[in-house]
Amino acid sequence: STRHHKQESNQRLEFLGDSVLSTVTSTYLYKHFPSMNEGNLSKLRASVVCEASLAEIARKICLQEYLLLGHGEELSGGREKPSIQADAFESLLAAIYLDGGFQAVSEVLMDRLDMVSYIKKHAATYESTDYKTKLQESVNTNQTDISYEIFHVEGPAHDCTNRKNVV
């Protein structure tokens, strides 16, 4: 008779890897985007650590070739599913963290796997629409004073949108 050995799931590693990924990415954003507010930092982090980005990085390192999948998942093409690739990548980050600590996983993620390029690509979207900063930089270059008058506020205090008149 054939014995099937139940393999341990990576779900606990995925759990830890998700937090490690978030912390490493948040630390990088905090240090490299000092003028970005909390709301935009959160949105940028979410766009960078999305399933599509993680699956793309996983495919770059051929992680799908090393996955142990159940028979049904293998037959249904699970090896090529972005969700499975992204989960496996998070598990890998957790293993690196457990083995080498925060500095090791940060160096692997940001430098060796070039997460920095994903961040820069996504950050361009936020920077290109930050008209207030562009206006202030222009004013500072021309040595002109500027002030704002808030006439409408939307959203919670930690992530509100102020509509302003420039005076």
mmCIF file of C-alpha atoms in Angstrom:
data_model
loop_
_atom_site.group_PDB
_atom_site.id
_atom_site.type_symbol
_atom_site.label_atom_id
_atom_site.label_comp_id
_atom_site.label_asym_id
_atom_site.label_seq_id
_atom_site.Cartn_x
_atom_site.Cartn_y
_atom_site.Cartn_z
ATOM 1 C CA SER A 1 0.000 0.000 0.000
ATOM 2 C CA THR A 2 1.101 3.540 -0.700
ATOM 3 C CA ARG A 3 1.480 5.811 2.324
ATOM 4 C CA HIS A 4 0.761 9.491 1.923
ATOM 5 C CA HIS A 5 2.751 11.747 4.195
ATOM 6 C CA LYS A 6 0.947 14.893 5.187
ATOM 7 C CA GLN A 7 3.276 17.849 4.612
ATOM 8 C CA GLU A 8 3.208 20.737 7.043
ATOM 9 C CA SER A 9 1.486 23.831 5.654
ATOM 10 C CA ASN A 10 3.320 27.118 5.269
ATOM 11 C CA GLN A 11 0.404 29.136 6.649
ATOM 12 C CA ARG A 12 2.198 30.088 9.862
ATOM 13 C CA LEU A 13 5.225 31.184 7.858
ATOM 14 C CA GLU A 14 2.934 33.148 5.517
ATOM 15 C CA PHE A 15 1.468 34.900 8.560
ATOM 16 C CA LEU A 16 4.891 35.927 9.824
ATOM 17 C CA GLY A 17 6.196 36.721 6.333
ATOM 18 C CA ASP A 18 3.293 39.082 5.704
ATOM 19 C CA SER A 19 4.240 41.085 8.816
ATOM 20 C CA VAL A 20 7.956 40.982 8.004
ATOM 21 C CA LEU A 21 7.240 42.223 4.472
ATOM 22 C CA SER A 22 5.055 45.016 5.798
ATOM 23 C CA THR A 23 7.638 46.071 8.405
ATOM 24 C CA VAL A 24 10.594 46.046 5.996
ATOM 25 C CA THR A 25 8.609 47.966 3.375
ATOM 26 C CA SER A 26 7.201 50.428 5.931
ATOM 27 C CA THR A 27 10.685 51.088 7.322
ATOM 28 C CA TYR A 28 12.029 51.802 3.836
ATOM 29 C CA LEU A 29 9.099 54.130 3.017
ATOM 30 C CA TYR A 30 9.430 55.940 6.352
ATOM 31 C CA LYS A 31 13.132 56.605 5.774
ATOM 32 C CA HIS A 32 13.017 57.465 2.066
ATOM 33 C CA PHE A 33 9.756 59.445 1.775
ATOM 34 C CA PRO A 34 9.900 61.885 4.717
ATOM 35 C CA SER A 35 7.376 64.340 3.261
ATOM 36 C CA MET A 36 4.704 61.725 2.450
ATOM 37 C CA ASN A 37 1.750 61.652 4.855
ATOM 38 C CA GLU A 38 0.478 58.541 6.650
ATOM 39 C CA GLY A 39 -2.424 58.018 4.265
ATOM 40 C CA ASN A 40 -0.237 58.039 1.164
ATOM 41 C CA LEU A 41 2.423 55.910 2.874
ATOM 42 C CA SER A 42 -0.249 53.295 3.627
ATOM 43 C CA LYS A 43 -1.600 53.393 0.081
ATOM 44 C CA LEU A 44 1.890 53.159 -1.389
ATOM 45 C CA ARG A 45 2.795 50.216 0.837
ATOM 46 C CA ALA A 46 -0.418 48.407 -0.115
ATOM 47 C CA SER A 47 0.226 48.909 -3.821
ATOM 48 C CA VAL A 48 3.824 47.691 -3.504
ATOM 49 C CA VAL A 49 3.154 44.555 -1.424
ATOM 50 C CA CYS A 50 0.148 43.446 -3.482
ATOM 51 C CA GLU A 51 -0.219 39.876 -4.695
ATOM 52 C CA ALA A 52 0.830 40.759 -8.254
ATOM 53 C CA SER A 53 4.163 42.272 -7.161
ATOM 54 C CA LEU A 54 4.963 39.404 -4.821
ATOM 55 C CA ALA A 55 4.080 36.782 -7.437
ATOM 56 C CA GLU A 56 6.251 38.597 -9.984
ATOM 57 C CA ILE A 57 9.251 38.547 -7.648
ATOM 58 C CA ALA A 58 8.557 34.880 -6.816
ATOM 59 C CA ARG A 59 8.607 34.040 -10.546
ATOM 60 C CA LYS A 60 11.859 35.997 -11.016
ATOM 61 C CA ILE A 61 13.572 33.629 -8.595
ATOM 62 C CA CYS A 62 11.669 30.561 -9.962
ATOM 63 C CA LEU A 63 10.140 29.908 -6.539
ATOM 64 C CA GLN A 64 7.231 27.999 -8.126
ATOM 65 C CA GLU A 65 9.653 25.221 -9.117
ATOM 66 C CA TYR A 66 10.321 24.428 -5.451
ATOM 67 C CA LEU A 67 6.735 24.227 -4.217
ATOM 68 C CA LEU A 68 5.316 20.998 -2.820
ATOM 69 C CA LEU A 69 1.658 20.967 -3.851
ATOM 70 C CA GLY A 70 -1.170 18.560 -3.205
ATOM 71 C CA HIS A 71 -2.227 16.361 -6.123
ATOM 72 C CA GLY A 72 -5.395 18.367 -6.815
ATOM 73 C CA GLU A 73 -3.602 21.703 -6.674
ATOM 74 C CA GLU A 74 -0.883 20.393 -8.964
ATOM 75 C CA LEU A 75 -3.454 19.155 -11.507
ATOM 76 C CA SER A 76 -5.355 22.459 -11.459
ATOM 77 C CA GLY A 77 -2.231 24.505 -12.279
ATOM 78 C CA GLY A 78 -1.637 25.758 -8.742
ATOM 79 C CA ARG A 79 2.067 26.210 -9.403
ATOM 80 C CA GLU A 80 1.244 29.134 -11.727
ATOM 81 C CA LYS A 81 -1.394 30.798 -9.498
ATOM 82 C CA PRO A 82 -0.247 34.256 -8.357
ATOM 83 C CA SER A 83 -1.880 33.780 -4.941
ATOM 84 C CA ILE A 84 0.131 30.610 -4.275
ATOM 85 C CA GLN A 85 3.333 32.221 -5.554
ATOM 86 C CA ALA A 86 2.787 35.297 -3.371
ATOM 87 C CA ASP A 87 2.066 33.139 -0.294
ATOM 88 C CA ALA A 88 5.212 31.083 -0.936
ATOM 89 C CA PHE A 89 7.223 34.292 -1.236
ATOM 90 C CA GLU A 90 5.911 35.530 2.125
ATOM 91 C CA SER A 91 6.877 32.164 3.646
ATOM 92 C CA LEU A 92 10.376 32.518 2.218
ATOM 93 C CA LEU A 93 10.724 36.003 3.752
ATOM 94 C CA ALA A 94 9.661 34.611 7.132
ATOM 95 C CA ALA A 95 12.260 31.853 6.899
ATOM 96 C CA ILE A 96 14.986 34.387 6.044
ATOM 97 C CA TYR A 97 13.867 36.553 8.963
ATOM 98 C CA LEU A 98 13.868 33.635 11.404
ATOM 99 C CA ASP A 99 17.308 32.554 10.211
ATOM 100 C CA GLY A 100 19.070 35.901 9.873
ATOM 101 C CA GLY A 101 16.927 38.615 11.465
ATOM 102 C CA PHE A 102 15.543 41.919 10.280
ATOM 103 C CA GLN A 103 18.729 43.193 8.641
ATOM 104 C CA ALA A 104 19.164 40.006 6.601
ATOM 105 C CA VAL A 105 15.598 39.907 5.293
ATOM 106 C CA SER A 106 15.701 43.646 4.572
ATOM 107 C CA GLU A 107 18.917 43.284 2.558
ATOM 108 C CA VAL A 108 17.564 40.304 0.582
ATOM 109 C CA LEU A 109 14.212 41.958 -0.137
ATOM 110 C CA MET A 110 15.327 45.495 -0.920
ATOM 111 C CA ASP A 111 18.706 44.884 -2.554
ATOM 112 C CA ARG A 112 18.997 41.350 -3.918
ATOM 113 C CA LEU A 113 15.351 41.033 -4.974
ATOM 114 C CA ASP A 114 15.157 44.730 -5.917
ATOM 115 C CA MET A 115 11.928 45.627 -4.113
ATOM 116 C CA VAL A 116 13.269 49.194 -4.277
ATOM 117 C CA SER A 117 12.477 49.322 -8.018
ATOM 118 C CA TYR A 118 8.843 48.341 -7.310
ATOM 119 C CA ILE A 119 8.624 51.031 -4.655
ATOM 120 C CA LYS A 120 10.062 53.692 -6.955
ATOM 121 C CA LYS A 121 7.722 52.686 -9.775
ATOM 122 C CA HIS A 122 4.654 52.898 -7.534
ATOM 123 C CA ALA A 123 5.860 56.035 -5.732
ATOM 124 C CA ALA A 124 6.044 57.924 -9.031
ATOM 125 C CA THR A 125 2.232 57.833 -9.108
ATOM 126 C CA TYR A 126 1.973 59.543 -5.717
ATOM 127 C CA GLU A 127 4.757 62.031 -6.360
ATOM 128 C CA SER A 128 3.381 63.114 -9.722
ATOM 129 C CA THR A 129 0.042 64.031 -8.127
ATOM 130 C CA ASP A 130 1.403 65.897 -5.094
ATOM 131 C CA TYR A 131 0.597 69.335 -6.468
ATOM 132 C CA LYS A 132 0.874 71.132 -3.121
ATOM 133 C CA THR A 133 4.529 70.079 -2.713
ATOM 134 C CA LYS A 134 5.273 71.069 -6.317
ATOM 135 C CA LEU A 135 3.690 74.480 -5.739
ATOM 136 C CA GLN A 136 5.652 75.010 -2.522
ATOM 137 C CA GLU A 137 8.921 74.017 -4.197
ATOM 138 C CA SER A 138 8.214 76.452 -7.021
ATOM 139 C CA VAL A 139 7.364 79.237 -4.570
ATOM 140 C CA ASN A 140 10.522 78.584 -2.532
ATOM 141 C CA THR A 141 12.627 78.758 -5.696
ATOM 142 C CA ASN A 142 11.125 82.130 -6.549
ATOM 143 C CA GLN A 143 11.429 83.510 -2.981
ATOM 144 C CA THR A 144 7.692 84.210 -2.778
ATOM 145 C CA ASP A 145 5.543 83.851 0.332
ATOM 146 C CA ILE A 146 2.461 81.660 0.164
ATOM 147 C CA SER A 147 -0.336 80.905 2.624
ATOM 148 C CA TYR A 148 -3.370 78.641 2.581
ATOM 149 C CA GLU A 149 -6.938 79.045 3.739
ATOM 150 C CA ILE A 150 -8.789 75.789 4.426
ATOM 151 C CA PHE A 151 -12.391 75.915 3.245
ATOM 152 C CA HIS A 152 -13.399 72.223 3.348
ATOM 153 C CA VAL A 153 -12.175 69.105 5.190
ATOM 154 C CA GLU A 154 -13.162 65.492 4.373
ATOM 155 C CA GLY A 155 -12.290 62.192 6.081
ATOM 156 C CA PRO A 156 -10.867 61.174 9.456
ATOM 157 C CA ALA A 157 -8.255 63.334 11.185
ATOM 158 C CA HIS A 158 -5.387 60.916 10.464
ATOM 159 C CA ASP A 159 -6.126 60.835 6.708
ATOM 160 C CA CYS A 160 -8.192 63.869 5.858
ATOM 161 C CA THR A 161 -8.381 65.808 2.632
ATOM 162 C CA ASN A 162 -8.281 69.576 2.949
ATOM 163 C CA ARG A 163 -9.531 71.747 0.133
ATOM 164 C CA LYS A 164 -7.630 74.999 0.212
ATOM 165 C CA ASN A 165 -7.573 78.362 -1.456
ATOM 166 C CA VAL A 166 -4.108 79.711 -2.154
ATOM 167 C CA VAL A 167 -3.846 83.319 -1.040
#
